[in-house]
XYZ file of C-alpha atoms in Angstrom:
737
model
C 137.806 49.907 21.262
C 134.696 52.104 21.597
C 136.662 54.925 21.967
C 139.076 54.383 19.364
C 136.058 53.750 16.792
C 134.785 57.004 16.824
C 138.480 58.786 17.236
C 139.060 57.073 13.595
C 136.049 58.519 12.231
C 136.678 61.930 13.393
C 140.375 61.971 12.385
C 139.894 60.587 9.280
C 143.667 59.847 8.948
C 145.942 56.605 9.424
C 146.672 58.237 12.503
C 144.266 59.631 15.700
C 144.749 63.021 16.105
C 143.003 64.612 19.069
C 141.350 67.960 17.566
C 142.606 67.700 14.274
C 140.753 66.550 10.814
C 143.559 65.051 8.705
C 141.385 64.718 5.614
C 138.494 67.352 5.206
C 136.813 65.621 3.176
C 135.974 62.865 5.325
C 134.647 65.463 7.981
C 131.434 64.191 9.103
C 128.482 65.943 9.805
C 126.350 63.529 11.989
C 126.790 59.712 13.153
C 124.239 57.431 12.761
C 124.417 54.156 15.634
C 122.656 51.075 16.852
C 124.440 50.230 19.911
C 123.556 48.914 22.794
C 122.772 51.611 25.594
C 126.167 51.860 27.374
C 128.133 52.084 23.822
C 125.360 54.955 22.832
C 127.079 56.653 25.967
C 130.696 56.340 25.345
C 129.686 57.700 21.941
C 127.919 60.116 23.213
C 130.711 61.558 25.238
C 133.055 62.161 22.738
C 130.606 63.757 20.060
C 129.394 65.937 21.909
C 133.040 67.763 22.549
C 132.658 68.270 18.761
C 128.613 69.379 18.996
C 128.514 66.283 16.675
C 124.615 65.236 16.124
C 124.218 61.462 17.091
C 121.659 59.671 15.503
C 120.754 56.095 16.947
C 118.120 53.477 16.546
C 119.464 51.365 19.268
C 116.409 50.671 21.688
C 117.285 52.439 24.765
C 115.883 53.986 28.169
C 114.706 56.675 29.173
C 117.582 57.706 31.115
C 119.317 58.130 27.942
C 117.367 60.604 26.520
C 117.722 63.150 29.390
C 118.628 66.343 27.468
C 120.980 67.861 29.946
C 123.569 64.860 30.127
C 122.671 63.722 26.587
C 122.355 67.010 24.728
C 123.594 66.047 21.126
C 122.041 62.460 21.239
C 118.529 61.770 18.973
C 117.090 58.486 19.288
C 115.210 57.429 16.141
C 113.147 54.418 17.778
C 110.527 54.663 20.891
C 111.367 54.351 24.579
C 110.623 51.294 26.117
C 108.720 52.844 28.960
C 105.659 52.808 27.055
C 105.878 48.691 26.588
C 106.961 48.679 30.398
C 103.322 50.598 31.163
C 101.446 47.934 28.660
C 103.071 45.127 30.357
C 101.701 45.771 33.629
C 97.885 46.503 32.007
C 98.633 43.150 30.328
C 99.485 41.340 33.615
C 96.564 43.018 35.351
C 94.532 42.149 32.497
C 95.136 38.464 32.737
C 95.389 38.770 36.724
C 99.106 37.704 36.963
C 99.774 38.782 40.061
C 102.997 36.948 41.077
C 105.671 36.828 38.855
C 109.266 36.813 38.490
C 112.115 39.052 36.958
C 114.760 38.651 35.188
C 117.225 40.967 33.573
C 120.792 41.074 32.137
C 123.540 42.213 34.728
C 124.362 45.593 33.180
C 123.320 49.054 34.209
C 120.145 48.757 31.396
C 118.715 45.928 34.026
C 119.256 47.069 36.929
C 116.951 50.120 35.923
C 114.549 48.247 34.594
C 114.758 46.070 37.939
C 113.802 49.048 39.652
C 111.555 51.060 37.682
C 109.529 47.960 36.655
C 109.132 46.558 40.064
C 107.900 49.951 41.427
C 105.221 50.232 38.677
C 103.964 46.354 39.255
C 103.996 47.408 43.070
C 102.207 50.340 42.478
C 99.335 47.980 40.534
C 99.303 45.578 43.666
C 101.334 42.979 41.579
C 104.571 40.728 43.714
C 107.461 39.989 42.313
C 108.903 36.769 44.009
C 111.761 36.671 42.453
C 114.344 38.842 40.845
C 117.699 37.414 38.345
C 120.017 39.411 37.165
C 122.013 37.140 34.612
C 125.768 37.906 33.104
C 125.148 36.861 29.253
C 128.477 35.546 29.552
C 128.284 32.970 31.879
C 125.983 29.688 31.486
C 123.227 28.973 33.205
C 123.912 26.661 36.268
C 121.905 25.442 39.166
C 122.401 29.207 40.817
C 120.410 31.081 38.321
C 117.798 28.498 38.503
C 117.182 28.101 42.096
C 114.050 30.795 42.254
C 112.802 28.654 39.600
C 112.724 26.223 41.998
C 111.756 27.588 44.833
C 108.722 29.327 43.284
C 107.146 26.866 40.828
C 103.937 28.708 41.329
C 105.168 31.414 39.723
C 103.925 30.863 36.044
C 104.673 34.108 34.159
C 108.301 35.255 33.827
C 109.408 39.187 32.772
C 112.747 38.605 30.945
C 113.957 42.105 29.969
C 115.610 41.844 26.977
C 117.907 44.887 25.723
C 118.995 45.401 21.978
C 121.757 42.887 22.088
C 120.327 40.168 24.551
C 117.470 38.681 22.969
C 119.250 35.559 22.183
C 119.952 35.046 25.608
C 116.422 34.655 26.603
C 116.005 31.359 24.685
C 119.320 30.448 26.072
C 118.052 30.678 29.377
C 115.019 28.741 28.606
C 116.215 25.880 27.170
C 118.430 24.986 29.327
C 115.825 25.303 32.114
C 113.594 22.987 29.745
C 116.061 20.277 29.264
C 117.744 20.727 33.114
C 114.706 21.226 34.930
C 111.892 20.210 32.561
C 110.061 23.522 34.338
C 109.617 25.528 30.930
C 106.143 24.035 30.688
C 103.382 25.627 32.590
C 105.349 29.151 31.987
C 104.440 32.428 29.882
C 107.351 34.591 29.444
C 106.609 38.428 29.050
C 109.624 39.760 27.388
C 110.197 44.127 26.836
C 112.178 43.458 23.792
C 110.851 45.510 20.738
C 112.028 43.668 17.869
C 111.211 39.873 16.128
C 112.200 36.705 18.139
C 111.973 34.140 15.759
C 115.149 35.307 14.549
C 116.305 34.865 17.852
C 114.740 31.165 18.283
C 115.643 30.048 14.694
C 118.284 27.989 16.104
C 116.213 26.028 18.481
C 116.393 22.334 18.030
C 112.852 21.397 18.929
C 110.710 24.880 18.520
C 107.856 22.794 20.055
C 109.434 23.212 23.571
C 108.711 27.129 22.537
C 106.998 27.920 26.395
C 104.085 31.085 25.835
C 105.706 33.907 24.818
C 104.089 37.325 24.527
C 105.899 40.316 23.186
C 105.541 43.627 21.436
C 106.760 45.005 18.258
C 106.589 48.908 16.520
C 103.251 48.748 14.322
C 104.161 49.681 10.580
C 102.686 49.006 7.367
C 105.978 49.805 5.540
C 108.523 47.213 4.869
C 112.219 47.819 3.667
C 113.105 47.009 0.047
C 116.135 44.600 1.090
C 117.228 43.835 -2.421
C 118.605 47.573 -2.043
C 121.074 47.194 1.094
C 124.117 45.111 1.736
C 123.333 42.392 4.365
C 122.768 43.920 7.975
C 120.745 42.751 11.074
C 121.529 42.082 14.742
C 123.540 39.881 15.630
C 125.212 39.837 11.765
C 127.287 36.936 12.119
C 124.975 35.074 14.210
C 122.021 35.544 11.396
C 124.063 34.161 8.791
C 124.722 31.325 10.459
C 121.767 30.973 11.329
C 120.151 31.407 8.053
C 122.366 29.730 6.014
C 123.381 26.816 8.284
C 127.118 27.887 8.256
C 130.025 28.230 10.731
C 132.536 30.761 10.493
C 134.783 28.636 12.430
C 137.678 26.937 10.768
C 137.069 23.724 13.139
C 133.756 22.951 12.662
C 133.474 21.423 9.236
C 132.931 18.318 10.671
C 129.727 19.463 11.906
C 128.876 22.371 9.724
C 129.661 23.624 6.697
C 131.618 26.867 6.635
C 129.953 29.894 5.637
C 131.105 31.053 2.159
C 131.978 34.978 1.102
C 129.796 35.377 -1.526
C 126.180 34.295 0.126
C 123.596 36.966 -0.548
C 120.899 37.861 1.517
C 119.188 37.727 -1.849
C 119.529 34.031 -2.016
C 117.236 34.042 0.625
C 113.492 33.308 0.887
C 111.820 36.758 1.106
C 109.281 35.529 3.736
C 112.380 34.714 5.894
C 114.259 37.716 5.466
C 111.115 39.601 5.895
C 110.420 37.791 8.813
C 114.075 38.067 10.884
C 114.744 41.237 9.699
C 111.925 43.129 9.603
C 111.905 45.704 12.999
C 115.854 46.385 12.637
C 115.922 47.520 9.142
C 112.891 49.378 9.468
C 114.786 51.057 12.206
C 117.534 51.669 9.969
C 114.907 53.065 7.511
C 113.820 55.291 9.253
C 116.672 57.075 10.949
C 118.058 57.475 6.816
C 114.732 58.558 6.001
C 114.747 60.895 9.075
C 118.471 62.091 8.257
C 117.527 62.514 4.548
C 114.916 64.929 5.255
C 116.974 66.833 7.942
C 119.552 67.290 5.436
C 116.973 68.627 2.705
C 115.514 70.800 5.241
C 118.524 72.570 5.763
C 120.192 73.010 2.473
C 116.363 74.138 0.737
C 116.657 76.936 4.032
C 120.882 78.418 3.024
C 120.904 80.552 0.378
C 122.598 79.812 -2.948
C 126.205 81.402 -2.075
C 128.387 81.360 -4.777
C 131.684 83.396 -5.848
C 133.932 83.426 -9.312
C 137.552 83.318 -8.534
C 139.138 82.819 -12.356
C 137.268 80.370 -14.097
C 136.097 78.104 -11.160
C 133.091 78.612 -8.933
C 133.603 78.549 -5.638
C 131.572 75.694 -3.375
C 128.486 76.069 -0.890
C 129.572 77.319 2.413
C 130.704 74.475 4.254
C 128.202 72.987 6.276
C 129.061 72.439 10.237
C 127.977 69.631 12.247
C 126.334 72.233 14.998
C 124.104 73.500 12.425
C 122.164 70.274 12.575
C 121.060 70.438 15.700
C 118.209 73.138 15.312
C 116.856 70.887 12.311
C 116.835 67.546 14.809
C 115.520 69.186 17.379
C 112.450 70.304 15.374
C 112.436 66.673 13.635
C 108.771 66.566 13.590
C 108.065 69.159 11.516
C 109.790 67.170 8.673
C 107.807 64.174 9.380
C 107.496 62.012 6.672
C 104.221 60.467 7.054
C 105.410 57.079 8.085
C 102.899 54.539 9.277
C 102.220 54.015 13.292
C 105.471 56.259 14.046
C 105.767 59.939 14.534
C 107.815 62.375 16.607
C 106.493 64.065 19.519
C 106.879 67.888 20.499
C 109.948 67.469 22.145
C 111.537 65.772 19.415
C 111.544 62.024 20.739
C 110.139 59.128 18.477
C 106.776 58.234 19.464
C 104.959 55.139 18.567
C 102.164 52.855 18.199
C 102.767 48.803 19.597
C 101.335 45.328 18.853
C 101.020 42.673 21.527
C 102.641 39.500 19.985
C 101.729 35.729 20.429
C 105.107 33.604 19.285
C 103.754 30.514 18.487
C 105.365 27.493 17.659
C 104.618 25.338 14.586
C 105.495 21.542 13.850
C 107.709 22.607 10.659
C 109.921 24.224 13.210
C 108.758 27.623 12.270
C 107.902 30.626 15.022
C 105.297 32.846 14.410
C 104.355 36.048 15.767
C 100.247 36.346 15.903
C 99.164 39.678 16.480
C 96.925 39.465 19.332
C 96.407 43.458 20.791
C 97.549 46.785 20.386
C 98.916 49.584 22.326
C 98.194 53.020 21.448
C 99.605 56.453 22.917
C 97.443 59.291 24.619
C 98.322 62.913 25.249
C 99.389 61.631 28.266
C 102.407 60.216 28.805
C 101.213 57.857 31.595
C 98.295 56.877 29.990
C 97.982 54.247 26.866
C 95.291 53.166 24.929
C 95.633 49.239 25.682
C 93.161 46.630 23.601
C 93.945 42.459 23.337
C 91.671 39.670 22.196
C 92.464 36.867 24.653
C 90.415 34.524 22.016
C 93.101 34.927 19.552
C 95.848 33.764 22.027
C 97.307 30.222 20.757
C 98.658 28.577 23.990
C 100.622 25.856 24.340
C 98.932 22.529 24.326
C 99.499 21.792 28.159
C 97.516 25.054 28.724
C 94.352 23.134 26.828
C 93.456 26.806 25.836
C 93.400 27.949 29.089
C 94.399 31.053 30.400
C 97.450 30.197 32.677
C 97.361 31.474 36.305
C 100.191 33.065 38.569
C 98.943 33.571 41.433
C 100.542 33.089 44.771
C 97.135 32.685 46.795
C 93.765 31.188 45.196
C 91.031 33.996 44.023
C 89.112 35.175 46.299
C 85.288 34.112 45.025
C 82.438 36.261 45.236
C 81.066 36.667 49.023
C 84.717 36.729 50.063
C 87.064 39.344 50.579
C 90.972 39.989 50.571
C 92.924 40.072 54.152
C 96.187 40.845 54.269
C 98.332 38.568 56.127
C 100.783 40.544 58.443
C 104.268 39.557 57.444
C 103.235 38.349 53.777
C 103.375 40.103 50.630
C 100.224 42.051 49.390
C 99.434 39.089 46.687
C 99.651 36.444 49.715
C 96.270 37.093 51.025
C 93.828 35.183 52.890
C 89.770 35.329 51.565
C 87.580 36.560 54.634
C 83.535 35.791 53.922
C 81.900 39.146 54.242
C 79.618 39.997 57.039
C 75.859 39.764 56.969
C 74.249 42.928 55.351
C 77.363 43.274 52.783
C 78.446 41.101 49.624
C 81.302 41.216 47.033
C 80.078 40.779 43.477
C 83.727 39.968 41.864
C 86.666 37.959 42.438
C 89.439 39.599 44.709
C 87.522 42.169 46.266
C 89.058 44.310 48.609
C 86.140 45.390 50.339
C 82.666 44.109 50.923
C 80.102 46.276 49.729
C 77.431 47.020 52.173
C 73.655 46.451 51.062
C 71.205 48.933 50.881
C 69.001 49.618 54.330
C 66.241 47.606 52.496
C 67.882 44.973 51.433
C 70.366 42.135 52.924
C 72.866 39.661 51.807
C 72.351 36.496 50.261
C 73.777 33.106 51.722
C 76.551 33.257 49.709
C 77.308 37.144 49.977
C 77.204 37.798 46.606
C 73.864 39.588 45.699
C 71.431 41.399 47.832
C 68.109 40.198 48.245
C 65.211 42.584 49.456
C 64.546 41.961 53.665
C 61.939 40.224 54.923
C 58.605 42.732 56.117
C 57.904 41.373 59.932
C 55.421 42.554 62.007
C 52.421 41.069 64.654
C 49.544 39.797 61.991
C 46.895 37.973 62.406
C 48.117 35.442 59.997
C 50.746 33.974 62.030
C 50.600 31.915 65.201
C 51.551 34.391 68.151
C 49.279 36.809 66.286
C 46.285 34.352 65.799
C 47.116 33.129 69.539
C 46.652 36.772 71.029
C 43.574 37.926 68.564
C 42.031 34.967 69.929
C 42.551 35.075 73.822
C 41.479 39.071 73.725
C 38.371 37.971 71.738
C 37.547 35.065 74.339
C 38.422 37.966 77.583
C 36.155 40.424 74.880
C 33.111 37.973 75.294
C 33.628 37.048 78.661
C 33.824 40.954 79.578
C 30.761 41.587 77.847
C 29.066 38.615 79.327
C 29.835 39.606 82.455
C 28.706 43.333 82.012
C 25.316 41.739 80.921
C 24.743 39.880 83.771
C 25.415 42.603 86.396
C 22.968 44.689 84.180
C 20.392 41.894 83.986
C 20.732 41.718 87.862
C 21.663 45.374 88.658
C 18.674 45.368 91.256
C 19.762 42.761 93.090
C 21.340 43.458 96.734
C 24.977 42.847 95.331
C 25.220 44.706 92.494
C 23.537 47.953 94.831
C 26.081 47.404 97.507
C 29.304 47.537 95.726
C 28.534 51.417 93.941
C 26.442 50.218 90.998
C 27.640 52.614 88.162
C 31.329 52.248 89.134
C 30.673 48.535 88.775
C 29.579 49.274 85.360
C 32.165 51.802 84.312
C 35.029 48.959 85.358
C 33.411 46.634 83.104
C 33.369 48.591 80.469
C 36.666 50.056 80.769
C 38.030 46.644 81.374
C 36.344 45.551 77.824
C 37.535 47.951 76.282
C 40.993 47.251 77.212
C 40.700 43.731 75.836
C 39.378 45.269 72.579
C 42.211 47.942 72.454
C 44.871 44.612 72.160
C 43.306 44.745 68.357
C 45.135 47.687 67.770
C 47.863 46.349 68.359
C 47.927 43.650 65.804
C 48.175 43.980 62.302
C 50.073 45.971 59.958
C 51.043 49.486 61.506
C 49.111 52.405 60.003
C 48.920 55.940 61.043
C 46.035 56.099 62.812
C 46.528 52.724 64.705
C 49.742 54.579 66.026
C 48.212 57.697 67.045
C 45.131 55.432 69.202
C 47.307 52.133 70.534
C 49.094 54.008 73.507
C 46.815 56.587 74.302
C 43.901 54.839 74.282
C 45.237 52.254 76.082
C 46.412 54.398 78.660
C 43.404 56.205 78.609
C 41.285 52.966 79.037
C 43.331 51.262 82.084
C 43.576 54.453 84.217
C 39.786 54.998 84.257
C 39.575 50.966 84.844
C 42.017 51.915 87.850
C 40.572 55.268 89.011
C 37.659 53.603 89.381
C 39.105 50.989 91.427
C 40.520 53.042 93.709
C 37.120 55.451 93.698
C 35.964 52.123 95.195
C 38.247 51.458 97.823
C 37.998 55.285 99.033
C 34.179 54.849 98.866
C 34.593 51.838 101.360
C 37.089 53.542 103.545
C 34.809 57.080 103.958
C 31.380 54.724 104.892
C 32.674 52.650 107.157
C 34.434 55.927 108.986
C 31.380 57.970 108.374
C 29.821 55.156 110.686
C 31.639 56.628 113.410
C 29.271 58.906 115.776
C 30.102 63.023 114.781
C 32.194 61.754 111.658
C 32.559 64.566 109.535
C 32.643 62.138 106.486
C 29.070 61.487 105.993
C 28.997 64.376 103.817
C 31.415 63.160 101.264
C 29.168 60.005 100.991
C 27.330 59.620 97.788
C 28.099 59.184 93.926
C 29.621 62.618 93.611
C 32.642 61.624 95.293
C 33.031 58.307 92.968
C 32.184 60.533 90.081
C 34.966 63.199 90.976
C 37.879 60.861 92.234
C 37.455 58.758 88.468
C 36.758 62.238 86.542
C 40.032 63.778 88.561
C 42.195 61.102 88.451
C 41.421 60.233 84.363
C 42.204 63.767 83.774
C 45.275 63.774 84.562
C 46.589 60.604 82.518
C 44.444 62.284 79.489
C 46.815 65.647 79.696
C 49.424 63.730 79.382
C 48.264 62.018 76.298
C 47.142 65.310 75.111
C 50.490 66.928 75.270
C 52.289 63.549 73.999
C 50.067 63.838 70.832
C 50.579 67.311 70.479
C 54.535 67.763 71.036
C 56.000 63.942 69.193
C 52.808 61.582 68.449
C 53.790 58.075 67.500
C 54.034 57.007 63.791
C 54.817 54.272 61.747
C 57.853 53.519 61.710
C 60.397 50.813 59.810
C 63.592 49.077 62.037
C 65.811 47.702 59.270
C 68.593 47.308 61.331
C 67.474 45.477 64.932
C 67.125 41.703 63.220
C 69.422 40.778 60.327
C 67.660 40.019 57.099
C 64.019 41.565 58.428
C 62.331 44.821 58.034
C 60.423 45.186 61.225
C 57.323 47.420 60.962
C 56.396 49.329 63.978
C 55.161 52.353 65.827
C 57.637 54.716 67.016
C 56.650 56.397 69.824
C 57.944 59.273 68.936
C 58.460 60.908 72.657
C 59.996 57.955 74.949
C 59.855 60.042 77.715
C 55.961 60.720 77.330
C 55.585 57.020 76.591
C 57.070 55.977 80.207
C 55.129 58.964 81.854
C 52.282 57.848 80.845
C 52.890 53.891 81.958
C 54.742 56.080 85.356
C 51.158 57.619 86.521
C 49.371 54.228 85.435
C 51.761 52.776 87.825
C 51.014 55.529 90.103
C 47.483 55.164 90.209
C 47.568 51.391 90.733
C 50.232 51.717 93.561
C 48.076 54.411 95.458
C 44.644 51.795 95.044
C 46.795 48.875 96.300
C 47.938 50.388 99.097
C 44.383 51.834 99.868
C 42.428 48.203 99.304
C 45.502 46.394 101.619
C 44.553 49.354 104.825
C 40.758 48.731 104.093
C 40.934 44.853 103.332
C 40.444 44.311 107.331
C 37.016 46.575 107.623
C 33.665 44.547 108.247
C 31.130 43.614 106.066
C 30.078 40.499 103.799
C 30.855 42.019 100.438
C 33.613 44.377 101.119
C 35.456 44.800 98.144
C 38.877 45.698 99.543
C 39.845 42.018 99.664
C 39.236 41.439 96.252
C 40.777 45.040 94.842
C 43.600 43.860 96.866
C 44.554 40.829 95.189
C 43.473 41.965 92.088
C 45.983 45.123 92.284
C 48.278 43.093 93.090
C 48.332 41.106 89.982
C 47.976 43.657 88.259
C 51.417 45.642 89.674
C 53.301 42.362 89.327
C 52.039 41.927 85.659
C 53.609 45.528 84.888
C 56.500 45.634 87.351
C 57.838 42.314 84.783
C 56.061 44.354 81.393
C 59.334 46.583 82.020
C 62.186 44.529 81.456
C 60.614 42.344 79.265
C 59.698 44.924 76.596
C 63.144 46.711 76.523
C 64.587 43.129 76.422
C 62.960 42.227 73.089
C 63.029 44.182 69.852
C 60.455 44.340 66.490
C 57.145 42.038 66.988
C 58.018 41.021 70.014
C 58.309 43.712 71.985
C 54.118 44.344 70.774
C 53.233 40.788 71.504
C 54.760 41.229 75.563
C 52.489 44.464 75.634
C 49.188 42.765 74.397
C 50.067 40.351 76.836
C 50.009 42.601 79.723
C 47.191 44.298 78.698
C 45.447 41.202 78.352
C 46.767 39.259 81.441
C 45.996 42.613 83.601
C 43.029 43.146 82.748
C 41.914 39.332 82.835
C 43.558 39.542 86.867
C 40.897 42.610 87.261
C 37.967 40.786 85.616
C 39.078 37.956 87.284
C 39.263 38.455 90.960
C 36.895 41.156 91.232
C 33.666 39.756 89.416
C 34.240 36.199 89.173
C 32.743 35.648 92.547
C 30.215 38.558 92.044
C 29.064 36.542 89.645
C 29.608 33.191 91.433
C 26.793 34.440 93.780
C 24.197 36.375 91.329
C 24.557 33.309 89.186
C 24.964 29.821 91.491
C 24.406 31.486 94.708
C 21.355 33.537 94.799
C 19.977 32.244 98.297
C 23.218 34.622 99.347
C 22.368 37.520 97.160
C 19.748 38.832 99.780
C 19.016 42.008 101.712
C 19.296 39.945 104.791
C 22.489 38.140 104.561
C 24.038 41.517 104.040
C 22.159 42.959 106.765
C 23.903 39.791 108.880
């Protein structure tokens, strides 16, 4: 029928004669039509043969704007793709990520399914189901299976082209009456037209679900009394508006429509509401063609010739001559509000987002709740919406409905994709220690700064707790008290030996080395205080070097004592050459040489890579460990290794000399004390390496105190016992025996 109608229009006569115009006065310059995409396509195939402009005010998709396929089709209405982009933003705004799609079972609906599914998938929105429904077939249970199986889908996107808007409400009515499942659903439609007309025949507007659609932003409105009645589905409009029927057999149900029914008899409010968008498109089309024709005739020179007493008409205008003007239609824009033609000759417009609200008086009114404005880039739009203006149906209790496959992931959790499931059906996994998420449905947990840690709920970074071995905590108090007690003990013993310096037992065991050993042990106890408290630059420089040198002096003194005893007994043999080594010079030389090596190691250490205050932010979760970085770990273990070497040599020499005669031979005491010393420091290495933070410091302090107290107790306590409690044994006669 479309082909026949076009041929009738082109021929102009009683018969359709292809390529022949029967009546020249009826020749067509352009064709204005408002059919659906399929009809526009059929018309275009014929009109393009004759290069006749086809000006359409019907809504079509991007495929029908291809100038290579449809070079003579000029569209006077916006493309539907911008509302599609706006719909994606609308879904993202309300976090509706689990949706259903419904479209007519035609080429336009198939294109919508393909393009819109790709658009929403790119934005992490999942399509739970998609249904293509034939408008000529009654909605049965087959079409409703998707709703039954996906009841958690609360948002349905319905693609309504120019002629299928009424199907939306037929579908909703069917579902409401049969399954009662429209309650709780939100319908978002692509229709760029007023929906109140399509719903005017509904028996109960209160059953209208939440609906959102898009309308072209306009300020002008057509003066309807100057036009004949026209609208979408004219017969349906008249049937609805005048409450009548065209059918001869419907007289029993409702009155028949009168032929003299006038649009003017309807209230202006009703007409304005129902025809605003459709008539506005026609109005724009007529105005645009008028502007083009005016521009064409204004550009032609006046060509008239006189033949006899008659003037010849202007040179006849040909259809193909309009194309250059139609392609430059944006140059002849007539200042329409909210609509304009871009540089490609395509109409562009801004849109209103409309919320359709049902009132108790059986009326359906569109409430503007947002807007969509085009930008320079076709892929970007300016989207704005005020959710507080939206009137949700009563069953939503004014809360924004949810349409998700899974519940939102709370702050402190991140989304984890389930294998084999859509991207919208995810699991919520709690953020790990040290990471947080501050928004719902976070894709990843963000790492906290190094000086901060996540709180218990993993939704906020809080400062880490600063830890170091302080004097205020129990462990620090215990070690400090123990070190102080041992220091006082060492000082007391030193005082006793100084007071009784002239007694035989003090003289017999090399008095100078004894004083040096006691001072070294006293300093070693005091050096423990360098390890306790907040690390400072000077304490970090001194603690390891001072400890290493002091202990080396102490062990060197013990080694010198042992060697002196061995040399003394060897010198008693007849003809021995060892007598020349006897004296203080040997002991002093041994202590100085052995200690100098350790001093050299420490000097190199301080010169190359000295220790410094440092912060360990990663060893202990939620804590910042203030510590002294040893600088060069190799030099640290070199100092410990040399001290261990001296202790091993001292133990070996003392063990070999333990059975030498003499009432006060110290070799046995030194052997036992070095056994304790070596046991402590051998245990120190694995204990030091297996602990972290302040407990590493505590292990070293304990090792210093334990080894020093072992030397002090094993060597000097027996002597103090004789000096203080058994002075009868502290006599020269006893030594001679």
